[in-house]
Coordinates of N, CA and C and ligand atoms in Angstrom, one line a residue:
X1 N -47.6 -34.4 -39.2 CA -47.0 -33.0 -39.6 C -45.5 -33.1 -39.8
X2 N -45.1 -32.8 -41.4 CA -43.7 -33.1 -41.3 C -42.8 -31.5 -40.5
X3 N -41.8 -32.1 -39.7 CA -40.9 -30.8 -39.6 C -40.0 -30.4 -40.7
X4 N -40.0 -28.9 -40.8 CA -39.2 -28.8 -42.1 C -37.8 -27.7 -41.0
X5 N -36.7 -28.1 -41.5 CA -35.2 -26.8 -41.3 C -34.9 -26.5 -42.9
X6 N -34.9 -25.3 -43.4 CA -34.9 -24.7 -44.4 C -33.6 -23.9 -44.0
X7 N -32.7 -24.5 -45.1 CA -31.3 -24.1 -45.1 C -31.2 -22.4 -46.4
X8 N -30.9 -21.1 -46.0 CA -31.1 -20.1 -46.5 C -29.3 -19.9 -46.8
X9 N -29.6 -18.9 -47.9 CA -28.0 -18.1 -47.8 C -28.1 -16.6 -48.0
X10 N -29.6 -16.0 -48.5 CA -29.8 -14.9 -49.1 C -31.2 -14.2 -48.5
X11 N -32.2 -13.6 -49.7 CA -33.0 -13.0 -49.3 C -33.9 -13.7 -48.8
X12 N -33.8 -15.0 -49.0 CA -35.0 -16.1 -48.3 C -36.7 -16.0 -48.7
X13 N -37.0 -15.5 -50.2 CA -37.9 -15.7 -50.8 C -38.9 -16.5 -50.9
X14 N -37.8 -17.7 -51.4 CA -38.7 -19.1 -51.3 C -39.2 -19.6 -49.7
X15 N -38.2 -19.6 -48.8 CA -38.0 -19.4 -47.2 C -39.6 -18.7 -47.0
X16 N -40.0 -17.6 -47.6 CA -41.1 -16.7 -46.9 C -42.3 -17.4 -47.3
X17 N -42.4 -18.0 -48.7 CA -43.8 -18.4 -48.9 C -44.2 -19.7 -48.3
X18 N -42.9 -20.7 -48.3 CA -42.9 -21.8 -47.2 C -43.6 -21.2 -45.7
X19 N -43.2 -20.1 -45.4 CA -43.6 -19.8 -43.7 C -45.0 -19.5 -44.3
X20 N -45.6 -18.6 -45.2 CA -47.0 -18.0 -45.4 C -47.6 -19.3 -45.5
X21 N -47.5 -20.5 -46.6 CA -48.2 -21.0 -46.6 C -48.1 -21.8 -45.7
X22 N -47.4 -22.6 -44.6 CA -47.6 -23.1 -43.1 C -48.1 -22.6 -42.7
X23 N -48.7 -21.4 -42.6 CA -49.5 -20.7 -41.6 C -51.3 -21.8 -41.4
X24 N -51.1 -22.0 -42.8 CA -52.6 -22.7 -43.2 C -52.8 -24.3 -42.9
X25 N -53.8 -24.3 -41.6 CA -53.7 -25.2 -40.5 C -53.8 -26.5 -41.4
X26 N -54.1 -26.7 -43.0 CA -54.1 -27.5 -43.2 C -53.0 -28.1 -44.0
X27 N -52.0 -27.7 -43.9 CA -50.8 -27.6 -44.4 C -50.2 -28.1 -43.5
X28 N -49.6 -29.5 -44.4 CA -49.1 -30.5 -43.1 C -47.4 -30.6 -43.2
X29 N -47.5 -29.1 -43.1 CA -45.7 -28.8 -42.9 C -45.2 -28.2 -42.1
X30 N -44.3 -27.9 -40.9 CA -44.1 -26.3 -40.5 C -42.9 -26.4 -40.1
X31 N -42.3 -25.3 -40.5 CA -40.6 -24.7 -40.3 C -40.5 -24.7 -39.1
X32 N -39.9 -25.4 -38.2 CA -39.2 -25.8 -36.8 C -37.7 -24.7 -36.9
X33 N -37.2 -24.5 -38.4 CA -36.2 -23.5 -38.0 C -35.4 -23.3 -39.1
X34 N -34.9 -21.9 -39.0 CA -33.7 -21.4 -40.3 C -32.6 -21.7 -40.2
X35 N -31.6 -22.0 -40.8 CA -30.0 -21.9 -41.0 C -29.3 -21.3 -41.9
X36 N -28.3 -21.1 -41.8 CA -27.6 -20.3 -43.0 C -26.1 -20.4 -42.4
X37 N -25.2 -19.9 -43.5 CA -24.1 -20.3 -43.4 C -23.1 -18.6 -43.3
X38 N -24.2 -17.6 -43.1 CA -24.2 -16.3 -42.5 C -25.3 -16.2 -41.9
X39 N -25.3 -14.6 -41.4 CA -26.3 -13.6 -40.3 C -27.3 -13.6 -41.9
X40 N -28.2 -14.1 -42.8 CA -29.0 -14.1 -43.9 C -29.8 -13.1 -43.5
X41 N -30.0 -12.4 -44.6 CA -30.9 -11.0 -45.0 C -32.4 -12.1 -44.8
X42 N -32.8 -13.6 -44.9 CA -34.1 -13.9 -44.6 C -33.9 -14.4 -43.8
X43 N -33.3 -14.1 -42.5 CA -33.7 -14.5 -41.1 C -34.5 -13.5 -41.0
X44 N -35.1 -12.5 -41.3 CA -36.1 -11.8 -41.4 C -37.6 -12.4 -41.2
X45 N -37.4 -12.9 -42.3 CA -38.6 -13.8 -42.5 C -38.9 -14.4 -41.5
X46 N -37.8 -15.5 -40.8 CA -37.9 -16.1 -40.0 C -38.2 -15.7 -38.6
X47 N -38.3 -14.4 -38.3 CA -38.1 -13.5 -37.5 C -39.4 -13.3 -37.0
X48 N -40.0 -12.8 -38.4 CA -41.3 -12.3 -38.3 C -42.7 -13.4 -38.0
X49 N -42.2 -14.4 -38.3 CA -42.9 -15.6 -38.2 C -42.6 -16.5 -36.8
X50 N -41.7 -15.9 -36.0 CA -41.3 -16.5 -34.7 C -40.8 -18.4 -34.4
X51 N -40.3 -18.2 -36.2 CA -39.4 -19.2 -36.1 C -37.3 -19.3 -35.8
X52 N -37.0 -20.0 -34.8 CA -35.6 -19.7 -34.5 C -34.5 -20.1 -35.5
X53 N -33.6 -19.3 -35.8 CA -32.4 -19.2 -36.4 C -31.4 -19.6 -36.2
X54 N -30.3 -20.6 -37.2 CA -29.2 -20.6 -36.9 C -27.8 -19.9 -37.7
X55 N -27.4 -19.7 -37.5 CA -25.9 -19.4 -38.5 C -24.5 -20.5 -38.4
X56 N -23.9 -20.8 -39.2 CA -22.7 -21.2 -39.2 C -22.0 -20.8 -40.2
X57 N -21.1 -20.2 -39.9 CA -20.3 -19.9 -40.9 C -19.2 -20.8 -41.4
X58 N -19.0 -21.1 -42.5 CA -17.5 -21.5 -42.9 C -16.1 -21.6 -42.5
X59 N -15.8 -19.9 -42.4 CA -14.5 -19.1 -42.0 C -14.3 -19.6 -40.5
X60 N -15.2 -19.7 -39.9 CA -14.8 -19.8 -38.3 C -14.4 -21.4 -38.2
X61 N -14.6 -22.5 -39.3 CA -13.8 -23.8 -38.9 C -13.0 -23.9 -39.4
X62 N -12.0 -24.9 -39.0 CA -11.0 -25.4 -39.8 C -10.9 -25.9 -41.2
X63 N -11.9 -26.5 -41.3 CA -12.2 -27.1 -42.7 C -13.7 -27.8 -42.9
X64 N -14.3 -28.0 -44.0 CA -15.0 -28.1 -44.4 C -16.0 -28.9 -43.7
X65 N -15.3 -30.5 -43.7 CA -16.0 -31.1 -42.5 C -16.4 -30.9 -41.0
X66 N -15.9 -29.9 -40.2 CA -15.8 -29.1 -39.2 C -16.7 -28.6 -39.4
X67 N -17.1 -27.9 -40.4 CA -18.0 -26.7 -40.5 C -19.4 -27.5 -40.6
X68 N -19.1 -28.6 -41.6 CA -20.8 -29.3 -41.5 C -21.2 -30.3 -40.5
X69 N -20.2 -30.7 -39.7 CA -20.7 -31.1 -38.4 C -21.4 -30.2 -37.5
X70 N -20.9 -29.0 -37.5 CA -21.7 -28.1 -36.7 C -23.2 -27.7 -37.5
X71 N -23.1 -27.7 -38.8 CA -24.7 -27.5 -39.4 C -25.6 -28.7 -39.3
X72 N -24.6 -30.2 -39.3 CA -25.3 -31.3 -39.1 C -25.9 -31.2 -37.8
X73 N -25.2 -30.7 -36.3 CA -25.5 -31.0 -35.1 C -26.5 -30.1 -35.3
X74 N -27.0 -28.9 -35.5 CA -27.5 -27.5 -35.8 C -29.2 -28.5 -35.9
X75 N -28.9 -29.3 -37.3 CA -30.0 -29.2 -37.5 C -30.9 -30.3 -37.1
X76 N -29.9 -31.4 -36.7 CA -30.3 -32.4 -36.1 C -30.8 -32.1 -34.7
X77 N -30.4 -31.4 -34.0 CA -30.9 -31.1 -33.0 C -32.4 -29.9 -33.2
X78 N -33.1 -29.9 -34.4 CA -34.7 -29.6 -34.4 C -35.3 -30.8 -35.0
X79 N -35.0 -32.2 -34.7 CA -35.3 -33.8 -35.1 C -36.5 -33.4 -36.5
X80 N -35.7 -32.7 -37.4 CA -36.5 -32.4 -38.7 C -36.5 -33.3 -39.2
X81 N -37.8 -33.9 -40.7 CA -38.4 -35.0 -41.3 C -38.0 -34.9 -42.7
X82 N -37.4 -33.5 -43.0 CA -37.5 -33.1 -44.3 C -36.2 -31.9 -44.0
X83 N -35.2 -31.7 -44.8 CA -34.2 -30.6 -44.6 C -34.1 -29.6 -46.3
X84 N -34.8 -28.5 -46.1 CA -34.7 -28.0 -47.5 C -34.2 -27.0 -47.6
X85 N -32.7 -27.0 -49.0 CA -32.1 -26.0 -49.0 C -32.5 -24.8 -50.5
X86 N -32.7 -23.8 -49.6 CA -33.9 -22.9 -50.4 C -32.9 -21.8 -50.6
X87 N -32.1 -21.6 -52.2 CA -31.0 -20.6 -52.2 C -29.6 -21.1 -51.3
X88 N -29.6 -22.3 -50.6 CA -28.2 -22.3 -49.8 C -27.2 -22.5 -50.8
X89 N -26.2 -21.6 -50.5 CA -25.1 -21.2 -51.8 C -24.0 -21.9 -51.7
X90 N -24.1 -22.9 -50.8 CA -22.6 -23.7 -50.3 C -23.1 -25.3 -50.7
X91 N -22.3 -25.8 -50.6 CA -22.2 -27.8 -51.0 C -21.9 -27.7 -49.6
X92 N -23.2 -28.9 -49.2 CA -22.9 -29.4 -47.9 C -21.8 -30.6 -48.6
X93 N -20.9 -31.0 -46.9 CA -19.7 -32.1 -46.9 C -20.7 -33.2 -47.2
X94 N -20.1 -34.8 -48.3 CA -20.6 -35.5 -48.1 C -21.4 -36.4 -46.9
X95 N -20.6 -36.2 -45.9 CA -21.1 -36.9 -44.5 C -22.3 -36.4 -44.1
X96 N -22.4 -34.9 -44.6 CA -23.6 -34.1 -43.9 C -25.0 -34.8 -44.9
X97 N -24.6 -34.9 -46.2 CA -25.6 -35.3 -47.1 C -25.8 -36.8 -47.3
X98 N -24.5 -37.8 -46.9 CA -25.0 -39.0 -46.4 C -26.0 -38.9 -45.1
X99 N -25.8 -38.4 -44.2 CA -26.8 -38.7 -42.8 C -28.3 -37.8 -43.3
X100 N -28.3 -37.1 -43.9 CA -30.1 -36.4 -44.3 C -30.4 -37.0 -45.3
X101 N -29.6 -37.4 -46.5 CA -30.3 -38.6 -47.7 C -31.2 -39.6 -47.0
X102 N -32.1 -39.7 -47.9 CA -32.7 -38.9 -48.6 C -33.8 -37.6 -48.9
X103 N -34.1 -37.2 -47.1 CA -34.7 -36.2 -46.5 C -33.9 -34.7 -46.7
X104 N -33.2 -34.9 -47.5 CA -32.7 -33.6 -48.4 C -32.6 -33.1 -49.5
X105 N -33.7 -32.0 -49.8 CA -34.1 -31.5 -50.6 C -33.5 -29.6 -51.5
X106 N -33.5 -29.7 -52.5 CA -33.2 -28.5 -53.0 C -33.9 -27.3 -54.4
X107 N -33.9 -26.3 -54.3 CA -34.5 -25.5 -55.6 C -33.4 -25.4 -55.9
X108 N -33.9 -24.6 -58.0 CA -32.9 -25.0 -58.5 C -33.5 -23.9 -59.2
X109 N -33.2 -22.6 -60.0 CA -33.8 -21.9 -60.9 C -33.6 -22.1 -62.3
X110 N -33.2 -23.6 -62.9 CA -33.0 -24.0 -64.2 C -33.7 -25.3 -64.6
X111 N -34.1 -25.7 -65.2 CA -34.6 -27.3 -66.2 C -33.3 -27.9 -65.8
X112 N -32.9 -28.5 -64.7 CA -31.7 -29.2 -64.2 C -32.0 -30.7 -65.5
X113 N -31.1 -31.0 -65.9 CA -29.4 -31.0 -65.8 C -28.8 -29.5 -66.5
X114 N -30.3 -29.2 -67.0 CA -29.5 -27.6 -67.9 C -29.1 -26.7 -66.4
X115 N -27.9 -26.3 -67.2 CA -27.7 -24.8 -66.1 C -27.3 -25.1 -64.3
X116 N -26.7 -26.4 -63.8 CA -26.3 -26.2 -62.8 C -25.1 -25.1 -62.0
X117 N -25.7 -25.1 -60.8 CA -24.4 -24.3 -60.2 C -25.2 -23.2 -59.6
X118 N -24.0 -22.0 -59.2 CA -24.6 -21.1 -58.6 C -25.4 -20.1 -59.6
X119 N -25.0 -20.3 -60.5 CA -25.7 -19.1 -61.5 C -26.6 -19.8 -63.0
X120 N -27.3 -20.3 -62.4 CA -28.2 -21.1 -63.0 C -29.2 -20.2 -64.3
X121 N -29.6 -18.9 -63.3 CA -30.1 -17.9 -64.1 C -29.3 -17.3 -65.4
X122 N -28.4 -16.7 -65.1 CA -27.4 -16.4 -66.0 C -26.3 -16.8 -67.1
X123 N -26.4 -17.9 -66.2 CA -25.8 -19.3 -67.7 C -27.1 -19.1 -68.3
X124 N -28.2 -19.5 -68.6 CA -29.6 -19.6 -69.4 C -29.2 -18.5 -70.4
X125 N -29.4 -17.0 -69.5 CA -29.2 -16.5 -70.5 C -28.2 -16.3 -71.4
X126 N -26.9 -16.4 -70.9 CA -25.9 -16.3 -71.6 C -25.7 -17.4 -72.8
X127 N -26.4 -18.6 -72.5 CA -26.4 -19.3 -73.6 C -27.1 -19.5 -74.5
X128 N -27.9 -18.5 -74.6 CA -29.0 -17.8 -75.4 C -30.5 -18.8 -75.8
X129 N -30.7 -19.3 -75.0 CA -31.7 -20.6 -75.1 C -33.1 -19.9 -75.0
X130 N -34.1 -19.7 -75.6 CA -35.3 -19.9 -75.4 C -36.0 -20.0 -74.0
X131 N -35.9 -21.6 -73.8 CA -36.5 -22.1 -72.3 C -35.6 -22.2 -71.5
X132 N -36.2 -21.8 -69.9 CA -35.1 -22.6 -68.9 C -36.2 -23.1 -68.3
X133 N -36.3 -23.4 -66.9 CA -37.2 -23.6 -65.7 C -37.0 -23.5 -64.4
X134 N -37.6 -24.2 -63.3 CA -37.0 -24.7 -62.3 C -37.4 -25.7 -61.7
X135 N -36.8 -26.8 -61.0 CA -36.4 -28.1 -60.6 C -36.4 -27.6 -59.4
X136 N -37.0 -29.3 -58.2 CA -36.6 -29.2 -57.0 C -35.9 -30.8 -57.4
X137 N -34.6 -31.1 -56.5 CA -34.1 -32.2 -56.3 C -34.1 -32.9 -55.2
X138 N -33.7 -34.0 -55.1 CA -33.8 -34.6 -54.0 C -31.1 -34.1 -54.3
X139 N -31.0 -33.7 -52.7 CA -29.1 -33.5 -53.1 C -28.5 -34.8 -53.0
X140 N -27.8 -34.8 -53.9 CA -26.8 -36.2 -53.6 C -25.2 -35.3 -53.3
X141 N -24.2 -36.1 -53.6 CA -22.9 -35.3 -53.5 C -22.5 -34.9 -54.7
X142 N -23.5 -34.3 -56.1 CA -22.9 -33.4 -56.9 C -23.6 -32.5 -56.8
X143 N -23.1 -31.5 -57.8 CA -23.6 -29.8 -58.0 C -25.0 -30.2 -58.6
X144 N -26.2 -30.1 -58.0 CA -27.3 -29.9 -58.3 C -27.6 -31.1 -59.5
X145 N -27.0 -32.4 -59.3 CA -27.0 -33.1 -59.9 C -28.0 -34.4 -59.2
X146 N -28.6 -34.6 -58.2 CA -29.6 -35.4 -57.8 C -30.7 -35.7 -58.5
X147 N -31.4 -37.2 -57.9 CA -32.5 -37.1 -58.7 C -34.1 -35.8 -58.6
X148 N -34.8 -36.3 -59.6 CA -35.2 -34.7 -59.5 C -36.4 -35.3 -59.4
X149 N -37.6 -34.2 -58.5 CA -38.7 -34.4 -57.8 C -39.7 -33.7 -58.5
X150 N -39.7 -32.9 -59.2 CA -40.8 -32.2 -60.3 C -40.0 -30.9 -60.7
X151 N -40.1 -30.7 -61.7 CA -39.9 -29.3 -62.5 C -40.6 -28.9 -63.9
X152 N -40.3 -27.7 -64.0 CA -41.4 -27.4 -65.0 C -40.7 -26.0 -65.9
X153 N -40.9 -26.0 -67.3 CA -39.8 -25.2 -68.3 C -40.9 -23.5 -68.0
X154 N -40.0 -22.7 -68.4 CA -40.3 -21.6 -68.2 C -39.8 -20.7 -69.5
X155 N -40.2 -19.6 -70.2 CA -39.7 -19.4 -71.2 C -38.6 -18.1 -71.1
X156 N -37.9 -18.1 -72.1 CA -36.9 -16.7 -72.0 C -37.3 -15.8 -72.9
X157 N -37.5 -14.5 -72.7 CA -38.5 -13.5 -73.1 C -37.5 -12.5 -74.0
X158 N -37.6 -11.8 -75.0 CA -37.0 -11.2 -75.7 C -36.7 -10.1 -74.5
X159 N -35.3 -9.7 -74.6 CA -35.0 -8.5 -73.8 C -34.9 -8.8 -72.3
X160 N -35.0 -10.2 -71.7 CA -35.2 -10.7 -70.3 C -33.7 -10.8 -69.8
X161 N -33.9 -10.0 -68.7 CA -31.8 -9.7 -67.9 C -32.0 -10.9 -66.9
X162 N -30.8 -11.1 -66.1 CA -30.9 -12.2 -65.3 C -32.0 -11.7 -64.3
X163 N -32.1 -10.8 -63.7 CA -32.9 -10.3 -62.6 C -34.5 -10.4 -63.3
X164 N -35.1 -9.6 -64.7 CA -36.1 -10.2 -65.2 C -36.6 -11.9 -64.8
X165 N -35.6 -12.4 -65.6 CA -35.6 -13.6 -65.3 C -35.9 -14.5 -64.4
X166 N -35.1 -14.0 -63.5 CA -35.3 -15.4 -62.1 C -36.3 -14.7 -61.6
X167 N -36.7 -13.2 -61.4 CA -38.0 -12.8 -61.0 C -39.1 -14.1 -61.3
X168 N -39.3 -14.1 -62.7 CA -40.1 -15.5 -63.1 C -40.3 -16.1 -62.8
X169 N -38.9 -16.6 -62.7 CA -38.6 -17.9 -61.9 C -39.0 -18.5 -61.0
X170 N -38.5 -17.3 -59.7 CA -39.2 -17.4 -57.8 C -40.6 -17.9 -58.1
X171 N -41.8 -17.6 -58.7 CA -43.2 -18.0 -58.2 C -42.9 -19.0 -58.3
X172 N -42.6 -19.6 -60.0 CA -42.7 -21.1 -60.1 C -42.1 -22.2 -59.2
X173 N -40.9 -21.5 -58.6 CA -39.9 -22.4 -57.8 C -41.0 -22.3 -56.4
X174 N -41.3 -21.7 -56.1 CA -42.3 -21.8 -55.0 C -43.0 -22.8 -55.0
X175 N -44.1 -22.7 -56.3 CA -45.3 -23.3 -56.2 C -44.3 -24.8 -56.2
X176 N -43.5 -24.9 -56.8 CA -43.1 -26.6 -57.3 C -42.6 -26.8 -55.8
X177 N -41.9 -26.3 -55.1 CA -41.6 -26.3 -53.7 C -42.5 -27.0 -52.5
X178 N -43.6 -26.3 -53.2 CA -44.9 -26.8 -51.6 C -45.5 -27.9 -52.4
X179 N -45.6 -27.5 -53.7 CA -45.9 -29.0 -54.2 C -45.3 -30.0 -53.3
X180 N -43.8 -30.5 -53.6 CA -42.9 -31.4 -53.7 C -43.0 -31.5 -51.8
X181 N -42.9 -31.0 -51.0 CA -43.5 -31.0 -49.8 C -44.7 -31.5 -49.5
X182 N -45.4 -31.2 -49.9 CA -47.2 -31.7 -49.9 C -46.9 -33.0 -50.4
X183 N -46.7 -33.3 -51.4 CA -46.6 -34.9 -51.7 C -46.1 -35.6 -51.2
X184 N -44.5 -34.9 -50.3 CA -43.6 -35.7 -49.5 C -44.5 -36.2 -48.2
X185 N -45.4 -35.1 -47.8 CA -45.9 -35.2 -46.3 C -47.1 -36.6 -46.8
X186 N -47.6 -36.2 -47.9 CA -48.7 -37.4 -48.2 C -48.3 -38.6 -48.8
X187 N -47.2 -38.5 -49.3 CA -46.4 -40.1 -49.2 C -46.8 -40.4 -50.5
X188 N -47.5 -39.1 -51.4 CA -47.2 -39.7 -53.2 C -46.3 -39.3 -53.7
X189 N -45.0 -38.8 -53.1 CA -43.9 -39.0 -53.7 C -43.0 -39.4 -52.6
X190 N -41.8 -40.7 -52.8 CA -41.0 -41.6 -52.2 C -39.8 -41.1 -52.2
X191 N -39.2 -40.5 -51.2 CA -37.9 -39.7 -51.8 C -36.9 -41.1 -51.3
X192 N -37.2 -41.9 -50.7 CA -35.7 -43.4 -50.8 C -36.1 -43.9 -52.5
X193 N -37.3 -44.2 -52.9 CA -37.5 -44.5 -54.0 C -37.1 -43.8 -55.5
X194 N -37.0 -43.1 -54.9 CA -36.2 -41.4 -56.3 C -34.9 -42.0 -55.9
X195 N -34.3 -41.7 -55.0 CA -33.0 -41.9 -54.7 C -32.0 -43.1 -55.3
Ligands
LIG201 C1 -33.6 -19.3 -55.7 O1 -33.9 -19.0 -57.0 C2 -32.9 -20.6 -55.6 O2 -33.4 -21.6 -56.4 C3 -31.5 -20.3 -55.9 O3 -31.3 -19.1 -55.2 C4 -32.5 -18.4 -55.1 C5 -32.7 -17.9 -53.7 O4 -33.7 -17.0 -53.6 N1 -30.6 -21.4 -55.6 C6 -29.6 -21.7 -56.4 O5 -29.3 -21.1 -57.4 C7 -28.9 -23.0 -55.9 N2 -28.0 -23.5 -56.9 P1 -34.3 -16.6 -52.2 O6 -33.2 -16.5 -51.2 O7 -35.0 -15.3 -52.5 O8 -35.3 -17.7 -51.9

């Protein structure tokens, strides 16, 4: 059974279907615990599922490394197999992402390398393209630049706003999600090998 810590920054969408679908005893995953880097509107989730929470915020350290030592102790201390950051809107410090490489994983709401960053949705449309998708990665130390673990294109709809849009988006980032977890737990996909 792998342990998963699911790093959150927002509504925790992808966060909720991860918890629904661990409920299903044959699902060889389960959330040992949330984080975020605020009080997140999906500790909710986490709430309701009677999995425990953490927060760390930024503003309360000194500096950056400060701050991911304490998310590193955070999460190291639930001895998790797998760390996936689901919407977390911050760059962890390199040190944090040297010690979880390669057991650190990410969604991405774009056909990565298209459209990195926080606004992955909105670049797409703004650059008026047809297709986007979404990507899960394995994180290295650039912006959503890791190697990548499955993704799949999605199309852009006449009249589609960013909110339209990533609407779409969430199922598919889901399904590729528990995918990319189910494989990891069954060992047909090698994330030192991607790496
Ligand atoms: C998801 O679409 C996730 O891929 C995206 O934030 C959303 C979080 O939604 N992450 C990024 O853009 C990271 N670059 P959620 O909080 O409802 O799961």
């Amino acid at each position: 059974m792998l342990r998963l810590v699911v790093l959150i920054s927002g509504a925790g969408s992808n966060l909720r279907s991860l918890l629904e679908t661990s409920q299903d005893a044959e699902f060889p995953a389960r959330v040992v615990a949330v984080g975020a880097d605020r009080v997140a509107e999906g500790f909710d989730h986490a709430e309701q599922f009677g999995i425990p929470t953490f927060s760390v915020a930024l503003s309360s350290f000194a500096d950056r490394d400060a701050w991911g030592d304490e998310i590193l102790a955070q999460i190291e201390s639930w001895q998790p197999d797998l760390v996936i950051l689901s919407g977390f809107m911050k760059l962890l410090p390199p040190r944090v992402v040297a010690t979880l490489s390669p057991n650190l994983i990410n969604t991405h709401p774009a056909y990565l390398p298209e459209f990195p960053g926080a606004h992955g949705v909105r670049d797409a449309i703004e650059a008026g393209v047809t297709e986007t998708g979404a990507t899960v990665i394995v994180v290295d130390n650039g912006v959503d630049s890791g190697p990548i673990i499955v993704q799949e294109r999605i199309s852009i709809v006449h009249g589609d706003t960013e909110a339209t849009l990533h609407e779409r988006i969430k199922p598919v980032e889901r399904r590729l999600l528990i995918q990319a977890v189910l494989d990891i737990a069954n060992a047909t996909i090698d994330l030192k090998e991607l790496s």
